[in-house]
């Protein structure tokens, strides 16, 4: 029976959680905080190739704990097939601590003592799974131990027997071969006849061999680069790619020339080197996108060089690899920045094309209200003390209406909503946004502190930042400038800490509104370089929605969309607003508050209804709006 090749590539080997020091230019000993991401050469390549449009999979092991589940879940978010990821019940997921000490020193420590991925063995290699891929990628590190060596060789045999290609990333880490101490994780080359002889037994079955100059030397056992390449050629007729860091790469098909510069080269990209860790994995991802799709080597090398340029200009490994959309944007437009991480246009494409999940529609119950609920309490201390409990009841109502479906969520606040936020956190795929504005402030001020960065770092990564701004395009120039500056600081903070941003604009309370008012306000905000993930807007007529659609089209084709706000409007009025908005391209749903919870909140705070009745009242209102929106 012939197995259909539904995958482009299966990568095999290391899977770790990378903990990157967030302080740059200091010793690892002095790093104070870390950013978490998936890591390990084959894991990074599986992510990178998936981002570039290939169908990729990973074979590895992870522990039966939170870090192992994080790797599995992140791979799934990235579109990587996880059928080959085995949960090891006895071992922990590998960890790596990494840092940028300066532009030439990048210390890292591998925590791999009896780790899960090192226990990979032949039993983890499923023959049908290997046959389903056009290529398998094996990595040098996993030839260092007998069990993982046997696993990779089994995968190679199956692939070759069924017409698949074998890709070899030499991936040489001396200390993972026992040649250096724990503190020498950044060591790239230590000569070893034993390692060289071992790797030479792999070469004959490889169709693509990729390595740095040091890796080519270790794979060949030679001390001269030209001799090394010729030795590798004597073992393998496959394509050889020599990675040369900032000088790009050279590709060799056929005989190795005496002048190594006579190989095939791709376009290079001179950029500032920020962090070299993970650059090779990004490079390999780009090269495989071309090589597996039959592109000329020059094209594959160009894509590889560009992907490597992105990686060395950013901090992390897998998260920094570009998407196919981002890569093409860069190749078409280039960048004025030598440090690509400073290019706002490219960063926006990267951000928007690597969001954690798709949200094509959104129906949200908004109960992030503070002032309005305080007004309902009318100074009664007992009622004020019960507001947090009311918000938990609202979560129950929203979850009841959602019924486990995607596309539902809530707006909840930090002032009264802590318990509600905890309750919402256990609802699968539930969208949560939290406000940062000081209620009622105009000019806009942030609640609690004006230092957003230190506040937002405590937020869960999937919580969306919501900022309400009273903004009318006919406000005084001074007021508009103040509002824009505050919104810009919110946008900058959101991007810095990796959180989505929802900007709520209310124009109707401070001036006349016509068909262009809100679109003009949005244009002002876009002109300041602010590109919210979401907009939350007042109901408009159909002409106004056309203007809003055109504004988003012109400024941010990657916007998630618009949700309608309620402003305590009667339900019938909201229905009319739904009808007018449903034809708009960018309107994706609603986030309504007092229309849903107002009557229930007043009755519950007054003691006229109990918990279950309040939940039922809110669920009935919310469910009615959902049915109305879905039925328009």
Coordinates of C-alpha atoms in Angstrom, one line a residue:
X1 CA 0.0 0.0 0.0
X2 CA 1.3 3.4 -1.0
X3 CA 1.1 6.2 1.7
X4 CA 0.1 9.6 0.3
X5 CA 2.7 12.2 0.9
X6 CA 0.6 14.8 2.7
X7 CA 3.5 16.5 4.6
X8 CA 6.4 18.4 3.1
X9 CA 8.8 17.7 5.9
X10 CA 9.2 15.9 9.3
X11 CA 11.9 17.2 11.5
X12 CA 13.4 15.0 14.2
X13 CA 15.2 15.7 17.4
X14 CA 15.5 18.4 20.1
X15 CA 12.5 20.1 21.7
X16 CA 13.0 22.5 24.5
X17 CA 11.6 25.5 26.2
X18 CA 13.9 28.5 25.6
X19 CA 14.2 31.1 28.4
X20 CA 15.7 34.2 26.9
X21 CA 17.3 36.8 29.1
X22 CA 15.4 40.1 28.5
X23 CA 18.3 42.3 29.6
X24 CA 20.7 42.9 26.8
X25 CA 24.4 43.5 27.2
X26 CA 24.9 41.7 30.5
X27 CA 26.2 38.4 31.8
X28 CA 23.7 35.6 32.1
X29 CA 24.5 35.6 35.8
X30 CA 23.0 39.1 36.0
X31 CA 19.9 38.6 33.9
X32 CA 16.8 39.3 35.9
X33 CA 13.9 38.2 33.7
X34 CA 13.3 35.8 30.9
X35 CA 11.0 35.4 27.8
X36 CA 9.7 32.0 27.1
X37 CA 9.5 30.3 23.7
X38 CA 9.8 26.9 22.1
X39 CA 13.3 25.9 21.1
X40 CA 15.6 23.2 19.8
X41 CA 16.9 23.1 16.2
X42 CA 14.3 20.7 14.7
X43 CA 11.4 22.3 16.7
X44 CA 12.4 25.7 15.4
X45 CA 12.6 24.5 11.9
X46 CA 9.2 22.8 12.1
X47 CA 7.7 26.2 13.2
X48 CA 9.7 28.1 10.6
X49 CA 8.7 25.9 7.7
X50 CA 5.0 26.0 8.8
X51 CA 5.1 29.8 8.9
X52 CA 6.5 29.8 5.4
X53 CA 3.7 27.7 4.0
X54 CA 5.0 24.2 4.2
X55 CA 3.2 21.3 5.8
X56 CA 5.6 20.3 8.6
X57 CA 5.6 17.9 11.5
X58 CA 7.9 17.2 14.4
X59 CA 9.1 13.9 16.0
X60 CA 10.4 14.4 19.5
X61 CA 9.5 13.8 23.1
X62 CA 8.3 16.2 25.8
X63 CA 7.6 15.8 29.4
X64 CA 4.2 15.2 31.0
X65 CA 4.2 18.6 32.6
X66 CA 3.4 22.2 31.8
X67 CA 6.4 22.9 29.7
X68 CA 5.8 19.8 27.6
X69 CA 2.2 20.9 27.1
X70 CA 3.3 24.4 26.2
X71 CA 5.5 23.0 23.4
X72 CA 2.7 20.9 22.1
X73 CA 0.1 23.7 22.2
X74 CA 2.5 26.2 20.6
X75 CA 3.2 23.8 17.8
X76 CA -0.5 23.4 17.2
X77 CA -1.0 27.1 17.2
X78 CA 1.8 27.4 14.5
X79 CA 0.2 24.7 12.3
X80 CA 2.8 22.0 13.0
X81 CA 1.5 18.4 12.9
X82 CA 2.1 17.0 16.4
X83 CA 1.3 13.3 15.8
X84 CA 4.9 12.5 16.3
X85 CA 5.3 14.3 19.6
X86 CA 5.5 11.7 22.3
X87 CA 4.7 12.5 25.9
X88 CA 7.4 10.9 28.1
X89 CA 5.9 10.0 31.5
X90 CA 9.3 9.6 33.2
X91 CA 11.3 12.6 32.1
X92 CA 11.2 16.4 32.1
X93 CA 11.1 18.6 29.0
X94 CA 14.5 20.1 28.2
X95 CA 15.1 23.7 29.1
X96 CA 17.7 26.2 27.7
X97 CA 18.7 29.5 29.3
X98 CA 20.1 32.0 26.8
X99 CA 21.3 35.6 26.8
X100 CA 22.9 38.3 24.7
X101 CA 26.0 39.4 26.5
X102 CA 27.3 41.5 23.6
X103 CA 27.3 41.4 19.8
X104 CA 29.8 38.5 19.9
X105 CA 28.9 36.5 23.0
X106 CA 25.7 34.6 23.4
X107 CA 25.9 32.4 26.5
X108 CA 23.5 29.5 26.9
X109 CA 23.0 26.7 29.3
X110 CA 21.4 23.4 28.3
X111 CA 19.3 21.7 31.0
X112 CA 19.2 18.3 29.3
X113 CA 20.1 15.8 32.0
X114 CA 18.0 12.7 31.1
X115 CA 15.5 15.0 29.4
X116 CA 12.5 13.8 27.4
X117 CA 13.7 14.4 23.8
X118 CA 17.1 12.7 24.5
X119 CA 15.1 9.5 25.2
X120 CA 13.8 9.4 21.6
X121 CA 14.2 5.8 20.3
X122 CA 13.2 3.6 17.3
X123 CA 9.8 2.9 18.8
X124 CA 8.9 6.6 18.3
X125 CA 9.4 6.3 14.6
X126 CA 6.2 5.3 12.9
X127 CA 6.7 3.9 9.4
X128 CA 3.4 5.2 7.9
X129 CA 4.1 8.6 9.4
X130 CA 7.5 8.9 7.8
X131 CA 6.2 7.7 4.4
X132 CA 3.6 10.5 4.6
X133 CA 6.4 13.2 4.2
X134 CA 8.3 14.3 1.1
X135 CA 11.4 14.7 3.3
X136 CA 12.7 14.0 6.8
X137 CA 15.2 16.3 8.6
X138 CA 17.7 14.8 11.0
X139 CA 19.9 16.7 13.3
X140 CA 23.5 16.2 14.4
X141 CA 22.9 16.4 18.1
X142 CA 20.5 13.4 18.0
X143 CA 23.3 11.2 16.6
X144 CA 25.2 11.7 19.9
X145 CA 23.3 9.0 21.8
X146 CA 22.7 5.4 20.7
X147 CA 18.9 5.4 21.1
X148 CA 18.2 8.7 19.3
X149 CA 20.9 7.8 16.7
X150 CA 19.0 4.6 16.0
X151 CA 15.7 6.5 15.8
X152 CA 17.0 9.0 13.2
X153 CA 18.6 6.2 11.1
X154 CA 15.3 4.3 11.1
X155 CA 13.5 7.4 9.8
X156 CA 16.2 7.8 7.1
X157 CA 15.9 4.2 5.9
X158 CA 12.1 4.5 5.7
X159 CA 12.3 7.8 3.8
X160 CA 14.8 6.5 1.3
X161 CA 13.0 3.3 0.7
X162 CA 9.8 5.2 -0.2
X163 CA 11.3 7.9 -2.4
X164 CA 11.5 10.6 0.3
X165 CA 14.4 13.0 0.7
X166 CA 16.8 13.2 3.7
X167 CA 17.9 16.6 5.0
X168 CA 20.9 16.7 7.4
X169 CA 21.3 19.8 9.6
X170 CA 24.8 19.1 11.1
X171 CA 23.7 21.2 14.2
X172 CA 27.0 20.7 16.1
X173 CA 27.0 21.5 19.8
X174 CA 30.2 20.2 21.3
X175 CA 29.0 20.1 24.9
X176 CA 26.0 17.9 23.9
X177 CA 28.6 15.4 22.6
X178 CA 30.3 15.6 26.0
X179 CA 33.2 17.6 24.7
X180 CA 32.7 20.7 26.8
X181 CA 31.3 21.7 30.2
X182 CA 27.8 22.9 31.1
X183 CA 28.9 26.5 30.9
X184 CA 30.1 26.1 27.3
X185 CA 26.8 25.9 25.6
X186 CA 27.8 28.6 23.1
X187 CA 30.9 26.7 22.0
X188 CA 30.5 26.1 18.3
X189 CA 33.6 24.0 17.5
X190 CA 35.8 21.5 19.2
X191 CA 37.6 19.1 16.9
X192 CA 36.9 15.4 17.6
X193 CA 37.9 12.4 15.4
X194 CA 35.2 10.4 17.1
X195 CA 32.4 12.8 16.3
X196 CA 33.7 13.2 12.7
X197 CA 33.8 9.5 12.1
X198 CA 30.3 9.1 13.5
X199 CA 28.8 11.8 11.4
X200 CA 30.5 10.5 8.3
X201 CA 28.4 7.4 8.5
X202 CA 25.3 9.6 8.0
X203 CA 26.4 11.5 4.9
X204 CA 25.9 8.9 2.2
X205 CA 22.1 8.8 2.6
X206 CA 21.6 12.6 2.7
X207 CA 20.1 14.6 -0.2
X208 CA 20.7 18.0 1.4
X209 CA 23.5 18.8 3.9
X210 CA 23.5 22.1 5.6
X211 CA 26.1 23.5 8.0
X212 CA 28.3 26.4 9.1
X213 CA 32.0 26.4 8.3
X214 CA 32.7 24.8 11.7
X215 CA 30.0 22.2 11.2
X216 CA 31.3 21.3 7.8
X217 CA 34.7 20.8 9.4
X218 CA 33.4 18.5 12.1
X219 CA 31.3 16.4 9.7
X220 CA 34.3 15.9 7.4
X221 CA 37.1 15.6 10.0
X222 CA 39.2 18.1 8.0
X223 CA 40.8 21.3 9.1
X224 CA 40.7 23.1 5.8
X225 CA 37.3 24.2 4.5
X226 CA 37.9 23.3 0.8
X227 CA 39.2 19.9 1.8
X228 CA 36.2 19.5 4.1
X229 CA 33.6 20.2 1.4
X230 CA 35.4 17.8 -0.9
X231 CA 35.5 15.1 1.7
X232 CA 31.7 15.5 2.3
X233 CA 31.2 15.3 -1.5
X234 CA 33.1 12.0 -1.5
X235 CA 30.5 10.6 0.8
X236 CA 27.4 12.2 -0.6
X237 CA 26.1 13.4 -4.0
X238 CA 23.5 15.6 -2.2
X239 CA 23.3 19.3 -2.3
X240 CA 25.6 21.0 0.2
X241 CA 24.8 24.4 1.7
X242 CA 27.6 26.2 3.4
X243 CA 26.3 28.8 5.9
X244 CA 28.7 31.8 6.3
X245 CA 26.8 34.0 8.8
X246 CA 26.6 37.7 7.6
X247 CA 28.1 36.7 4.2
X248 CA 25.1 34.5 3.4
X249 CA 25.6 31.1 2.0
X250 CA 27.0 29.1 -0.9
X251 CA 25.3 26.1 -2.5
X252 CA 27.2 23.3 -4.1
X253 CA 25.6 20.9 -6.5
X254 CA 28.1 18.5 -8.2
X255 CA 31.8 18.8 -7.9
X256 CA 33.3 21.2 -5.3
X257 CA 35.3 23.9 -7.0
X258 CA 38.8 24.8 -5.9
X259 CA 37.6 28.4 -5.5
X260 CA 34.7 28.1 -3.1
X261 CA 33.2 31.4 -4.2
X262 CA 32.3 29.6 -7.5
X263 CA 29.3 28.0 -5.9
X264 CA 25.7 29.2 -6.2
X265 CA 24.9 32.2 -4.0
X266 CA 21.7 34.0 -3.2
X267 CA 21.0 37.6 -2.5
X268 CA 22.5 38.9 0.8
X269 CA 21.0 41.2 3.4
X270 CA 23.3 43.4 5.4
X271 CA 21.8 43.9 8.8
X272 CA 22.8 44.6 12.4
X273 CA 23.6 41.4 14.3
X274 CA 21.6 41.4 17.5
X275 CA 21.5 37.7 18.4
X276 CA 22.9 34.8 16.3
X277 CA 21.1 32.1 18.3
X278 CA 18.4 30.5 16.1
X279 CA 19.6 32.1 12.9
X280 CA 20.6 28.8 11.4
X281 CA 17.1 27.4 12.1
X282 CA 15.5 30.3 10.4
X283 CA 17.9 30.0 7.5
X284 CA 17.1 26.3 7.1
X285 CA 13.4 27.1 7.1
X286 CA 13.8 29.5 4.3
X287 CA 16.0 27.2 2.2
X288 CA 13.6 24.3 2.6
X289 CA 10.7 26.4 1.5
X290 CA 12.5 26.8 -1.9
X291 CA 14.2 23.4 -2.1
X292 CA 11.1 21.3 -1.3
X293 CA 9.1 23.3 -3.8
X294 CA 11.6 22.9 -6.6
X295 CA 12.9 26.5 -6.8
X296 CA 16.3 27.3 -8.2
X297 CA 19.1 27.2 -5.6
X298 CA 19.6 31.0 -6.0
X299 CA 16.0 31.5 -4.9
X300 CA 16.2 29.1 -2.0
X301 CA 19.4 30.7 -0.8
X302 CA 17.9 34.2 -1.0
X303 CA 14.9 33.1 1.0
X304 CA 17.2 31.4 3.5
X305 CA 19.5 34.5 3.8
X306 CA 16.5 36.7 4.4
X307 CA 15.0 34.5 7.1
X308 CA 18.4 34.3 8.8
X309 CA 18.6 38.1 8.7
X310 CA 15.3 38.4 10.5
X311 CA 16.5 36.0 13.2
X312 CA 19.8 37.7 13.9
X313 CA 18.1 41.0 14.1
X314 CA 15.6 39.9 16.8
X315 CA 15.9 38.3 20.3
X316 CA 14.2 34.9 20.3
X317 CA 14.4 31.9 18.1
X318 CA 11.2 30.3 16.7
X319 CA 9.0 33.3 17.4
X320 CA 11.2 35.6 15.2
X321 CA 11.1 33.5 12.0
X322 CA 9.1 35.4 9.4
X323 CA 5.9 34.2 7.9
X324 CA 5.5 33.8 4.1
X325 CA 3.6 37.1 4.0
X326 CA 6.3 38.9 6.0
X327 CA 9.1 37.4 3.9
X328 CA 7.6 38.5 0.7
X329 CA 6.8 42.0 2.1
X330 CA 10.5 42.3 3.0
X331 CA 11.8 41.0 -0.3
X332 CA 9.5 43.5 -2.1
X333 CA 9.9 46.6 0.0
X334 CA 13.2 46.0 1.9
X335 CA 13.8 48.1 5.0
X336 CA 15.5 51.4 5.8
X337 CA 16.5 49.9 9.1
X338 CA 19.7 47.9 9.5
X339 CA 18.1 46.5 12.7
X340 CA 15.0 44.9 11.3
X341 CA 13.4 44.7 14.8
X342 CA 13.1 48.5 14.6
X343 CA 11.1 48.5 11.3
X344 CA 7.5 49.3 12.3
X345 CA 6.0 48.3 9.0
X346 CA 7.7 44.9 9.0
X347 CA 7.0 44.4 12.7
X348 CA 3.3 45.0 12.1
X349 CA 3.2 42.4 9.4
X350 CA 5.1 39.9 11.7
X351 CA 2.8 40.7 14.6
X352 CA -0.4 40.4 12.6
X353 CA 0.5 37.2 10.8
X354 CA 1.7 35.3 14.0
X355 CA -1.3 36.0 16.3
X356 CA -2.0 33.2 18.7
X357 CA -5.3 32.3 17.0
X358 CA -7.8 33.3 14.4
X359 CA -11.0 35.1 15.6
X360 CA -13.2 35.6 12.6
X361 CA -16.2 36.7 14.7
X362 CA -16.6 37.9 18.2
X363 CA -19.6 38.3 20.5
X364 CA -18.6 39.7 23.9
X365 CA -20.4 40.6 27.1
X366 CA -18.8 43.8 28.4
X367 CA -18.8 44.2 32.1
X368 CA -15.5 46.1 32.6
X369 CA -17.6 49.0 33.8
X370 CA -16.5 50.7 37.0
X371 CA -18.1 54.1 37.3
X372 CA -21.5 52.9 36.1
X373 CA -21.6 50.1 38.7
X374 CA -20.4 52.4 41.4
X375 CA -23.3 54.7 40.4
X376 CA -25.7 51.8 40.8
X377 CA -24.4 51.1 44.3
X378 CA -25.0 54.8 45.1
X379 CA -22.5 54.9 47.9
X380 CA -23.8 51.8 49.6
X381 CA -20.7 50.0 51.0
X382 CA -22.3 46.6 51.0
X383 CA -23.4 47.0 47.3
X384 CA -19.9 48.2 46.3
X385 CA -18.4 45.1 48.0
X386 CA -20.7 42.8 46.0
X387 CA -19.7 44.2 42.6
X388 CA -16.9 41.6 42.2
X389 CA -19.4 38.8 42.8
X390 CA -21.7 40.3 40.2
X391 CA -19.0 40.1 37.6
X392 CA -18.4 36.4 38.4
X393 CA -22.1 35.9 37.7
X394 CA -21.7 37.6 34.4
X395 CA -19.0 35.2 33.5
X396 CA -21.4 32.3 34.3
X397 CA -24.0 33.9 32.0
X398 CA -21.5 34.4 29.1
X399 CA -20.1 30.9 29.4
X400 CA -23.7 29.5 29.4
X401 CA -24.5 31.3 26.1
X402 CA -21.1 30.4 24.6
X403 CA -21.7 26.8 25.3
X404 CA -18.1 25.9 24.4
X405 CA -18.3 27.6 21.0
X406 CA -15.5 29.8 19.6
X407 CA -15.9 33.5 19.0
X408 CA -17.2 34.5 22.5
X409 CA -15.6 36.6 25.2
X410 CA -15.9 39.3 27.8
X411 CA -14.5 42.7 28.8
X412 CA -13.5 42.5 32.4
X413 CA -11.5 44.9 34.6
X414 CA -8.7 44.7 37.2
X415 CA -10.5 46.9 39.7
X416 CA -13.5 44.8 40.5
X417 CA -13.0 41.9 38.1
X418 CA -10.2 39.8 39.6
X419 CA -12.4 36.8 40.6
X420 CA -14.3 37.1 37.3
X421 CA -11.0 37.0 35.4
X422 CA -10.0 33.9 37.2
X423 CA -13.4 32.3 36.4
X424 CA -13.0 33.3 32.7
X425 CA -9.5 31.9 32.5
X426 CA -10.7 28.3 32.6
X427 CA -13.2 28.7 29.7
X428 CA -11.6 27.2 26.5
X429 CA -10.9 29.7 23.7
X430 CA -12.6 32.5 25.6
X431 CA -11.5 36.0 24.5
X432 CA -10.8 38.5 27.3
X433 CA -10.1 42.2 27.1
X434 CA -9.2 44.4 30.0
X435 CA -9.4 48.2 30.2
X436 CA -6.5 50.5 31.0
X437 CA -8.2 53.9 30.8
X438 CA -9.2 55.9 33.8
X439 CA -13.0 55.9 33.5
X440 CA -14.4 59.1 32.1
X441 CA -11.0 60.8 31.6
X442 CA -10.7 63.4 28.8
X443 CA -7.9 64.0 28.2
X444 CA -7.3 60.3 28.4
X445 CA -5.4 59.0 31.4
X446 CA -4.6 55.5 32.4
X447 CA -6.0 53.9 35.5
X448 CA -3.8 53.0 38.5
X449 CA -0.5 54.1 36.8
X450 CA 0.8 55.9 33.7
X451 CA 3.6 53.3 33.5
X452 CA 1.9 50.8 31.3
X453 CA 4.9 48.7 30.6
X454 CA 5.3 47.6 34.2
X455 CA 1.6 46.9 34.5
X456 CA 1.1 45.0 31.4
X457 CA 3.9 42.5 31.9
X458 CA 1.8 40.9 34.6
X459 CA -1.1 40.3 32.2
X460 CA -1.7 36.9 30.7
X461 CA -0.4 36.7 27.1
X462 CA -3.8 36.2 25.6
X463 CA -5.5 39.1 27.3
X464 CA -6.3 42.0 25.0
X465 CA -5.7 45.6 26.1
X466 CA -8.8 47.8 25.8
X467 CA -8.5 51.6 25.9
X468 CA -11.5 53.8 25.6
X469 CA -10.8 57.3 24.2
X470 CA -13.3 60.1 23.8
X471 CA -12.1 61.5 20.5
X472 CA -13.8 63.7 18.0
X473 CA -11.9 64.9 14.9
X474 CA -13.1 68.4 15.4
X475 CA -11.7 68.6 19.0
X476 CA -9.1 71.3 19.5
X477 CA -5.7 70.5 18.0
X478 CA -4.2 70.4 21.5
X479 CA -6.7 67.9 22.8
X480 CA -6.4 65.7 19.8
X481 CA -2.6 65.7 20.1
X482 CA -2.9 64.7 23.8
X483 CA -5.3 61.9 23.0
X484 CA -3.2 60.6 20.1
X485 CA 0.0 60.7 22.3
X486 CA -1.7 58.6 25.0
X487 CA -3.0 56.1 22.5
X488 CA 0.4 55.9 20.9
X489 CA 1.9 55.0 24.3
X490 CA -0.7 52.3 24.7
X491 CA 0.1 50.9 21.3
X492 CA 3.8 51.0 21.9
X493 CA 3.4 49.2 25.3
X494 CA 1.1 46.6 23.7
X495 CA 3.6 45.7 21.0
X496 CA 6.6 45.7 23.5
X497 CA 5.0 43.2 25.8
X498 CA 3.2 41.2 23.0
X499 CA -0.5 41.9 23.8
X500 CA -3.3 42.7 21.4
X501 CA -4.9 46.2 21.5
X502 CA -8.5 47.2 21.2
X503 CA -9.2 50.9 20.7
X504 CA -12.7 52.1 21.6
X505 CA -13.6 55.4 20.1
X506 CA -16.6 57.4 21.3
X507 CA -17.2 60.5 19.3
X508 CA -20.9 61.2 19.8
X509 CA -20.7 62.6 23.3
X510 CA -18.5 65.6 22.3
X511 CA -19.7 66.8 18.9
X512 CA -21.9 66.3 15.9
X513 CA -21.5 63.0 14.0
X514 CA -21.9 62.6 10.2
X515 CA -21.0 59.9 7.8
X516 CA -17.3 60.7 8.0
X517 CA -16.8 61.6 11.6
X518 CA -15.6 58.2 13.0
X519 CA -13.6 57.4 9.8
X520 CA -11.8 60.8 10.2
X521 CA -11.0 59.9 13.9
X522 CA -9.7 56.6 12.8
X523 CA -7.6 58.2 10.1
X524 CA -6.0 60.5 12.7
X525 CA -5.1 57.5 14.8
X526 CA -3.7 55.6 11.9
X527 CA -1.7 58.6 10.8
X528 CA 0.1 58.4 14.1
X529 CA 1.3 54.9 13.4
X530 CA -1.2 53.3 15.7
X531 CA -2.7 50.1 14.3
X532 CA -5.1 48.5 16.8
X533 CA -5.9 44.8 16.5
X534 CA -9.5 45.7 17.2
X535 CA -11.7 48.7 17.0
X536 CA -14.8 49.2 19.2
X537 CA -17.2 51.7 17.7
X538 CA -20.6 53.2 18.1
X539 CA -23.4 52.1 15.8
X540 CA -23.3 53.9 12.4
X541 CA -25.5 54.1 9.3
X542 CA -24.5 52.2 6.1
X543 CA -22.8 55.2 4.6
X544 CA -20.6 55.7 7.6
X545 CA -19.7 52.0 7.6
X546 CA -18.6 52.3 4.0
X547 CA -16.2 55.1 5.1
X548 CA -14.9 53.1 8.0
X549 CA -14.3 50.1 5.8
X550 CA -12.4 52.2 3.3
X551 CA -10.3 53.7 6.1
X552 CA -9.3 50.3 7.4
X553 CA -8.6 49.0 3.9
X554 CA -6.3 51.9 3.2
X555 CA -4.4 51.7 6.5
X556 CA -4.3 48.1 7.9
X557 CA -5.4 45.1 5.9
X558 CA -4.3 42.9 8.8
X559 CA -6.8 44.5 11.3
X560 CA -8.9 41.9 13.2
X561 CA -12.0 44.0 12.7
X562 CA -14.6 46.1 14.5
X563 CA -17.0 45.3 17.3
X564 CA -20.0 47.4 18.1
X565 CA -20.5 48.9 21.5
X566 CA -23.8 49.4 23.2
X567 CA -23.8 52.6 25.3
X568 CA -26.8 51.3 27.3
X569 CA -29.0 51.5 24.2
X570 CA -32.4 49.7 24.2
X571 CA -32.3 46.2 22.6
X572 CA -34.4 47.3 19.7
X573 CA -32.0 50.1 18.9
X574 CA -29.1 47.7 19.0
X575 CA -30.9 45.4 16.6
X576 CA -31.2 48.2 14.1
X577 CA -27.5 49.0 14.6
X578 CA -26.7 45.3 13.9
X579 CA -28.6 45.4 10.7
X580 CA -26.8 48.4 9.4
X581 CA -23.4 47.0 10.4
X582 CA -23.8 43.5 9.2
X583 CA -23.1 44.5 5.6
X584 CA -19.8 46.2 6.6
X585 CA -16.7 44.3 5.6
X586 CA -14.8 44.9 8.9
X587 CA -17.5 44.6 11.5
X588 CA -17.0 41.2 13.2
X589 CA -19.4 41.3 16.1
X590 CA -20.3 43.2 19.2
X591 CA -19.2 43.9 22.8
X592 CA -22.2 45.1 24.6
X593 CA -22.6 45.8 28.4
X594 CA -25.4 47.6 30.2
X595 CA -28.0 46.5 27.7
X596 CA -27.2 43.0 28.8
X597 CA -26.4 43.3 32.5
X598 CA -28.1 46.6 33.6
X599 CA -31.4 45.3 34.8
X600 CA -30.0 42.2 36.3
X601 CA -27.3 44.2 38.1
X602 CA -29.8 46.6 39.7
X603 CA -32.1 43.9 40.7
X604 CA -29.3 41.7 42.2
X605 CA -27.7 44.6 44.0
X606 CA -31.0 45.5 45.5
X607 CA -31.6 41.9 46.6
X608 CA -34.7 41.5 44.5
X609 CA -33.2 38.5 42.6
X610 CA -30.8 35.8 43.6
X611 CA -27.6 34.6 41.8
X612 CA -29.3 32.0 39.5
X613 CA -32.0 34.5 38.4
X614 CA -29.4 37.2 37.7
X615 CA -27.4 34.8 35.6
X616 CA -30.6 33.7 33.8
X617 CA -31.5 37.4 33.1
X618 CA -28.0 38.2 31.7
X619 CA -27.9 35.0 29.7
X620 CA -31.3 35.7 28.2
X621 CA -30.2 39.2 27.1
X622 CA -26.8 38.1 25.8
X623 CA -28.3 35.1 24.0
X624 CA -30.9 37.3 22.4
X625 CA -28.3 39.6 21.1
X626 CA -26.2 36.7 19.8
X627 CA -29.2 35.2 18.0
X628 CA -30.0 38.6 16.6
X629 CA -26.5 39.2 15.4
X630 CA -26.2 35.7 13.9
X631 CA -29.6 36.0 12.3
X632 CA -29.2 39.4 10.6

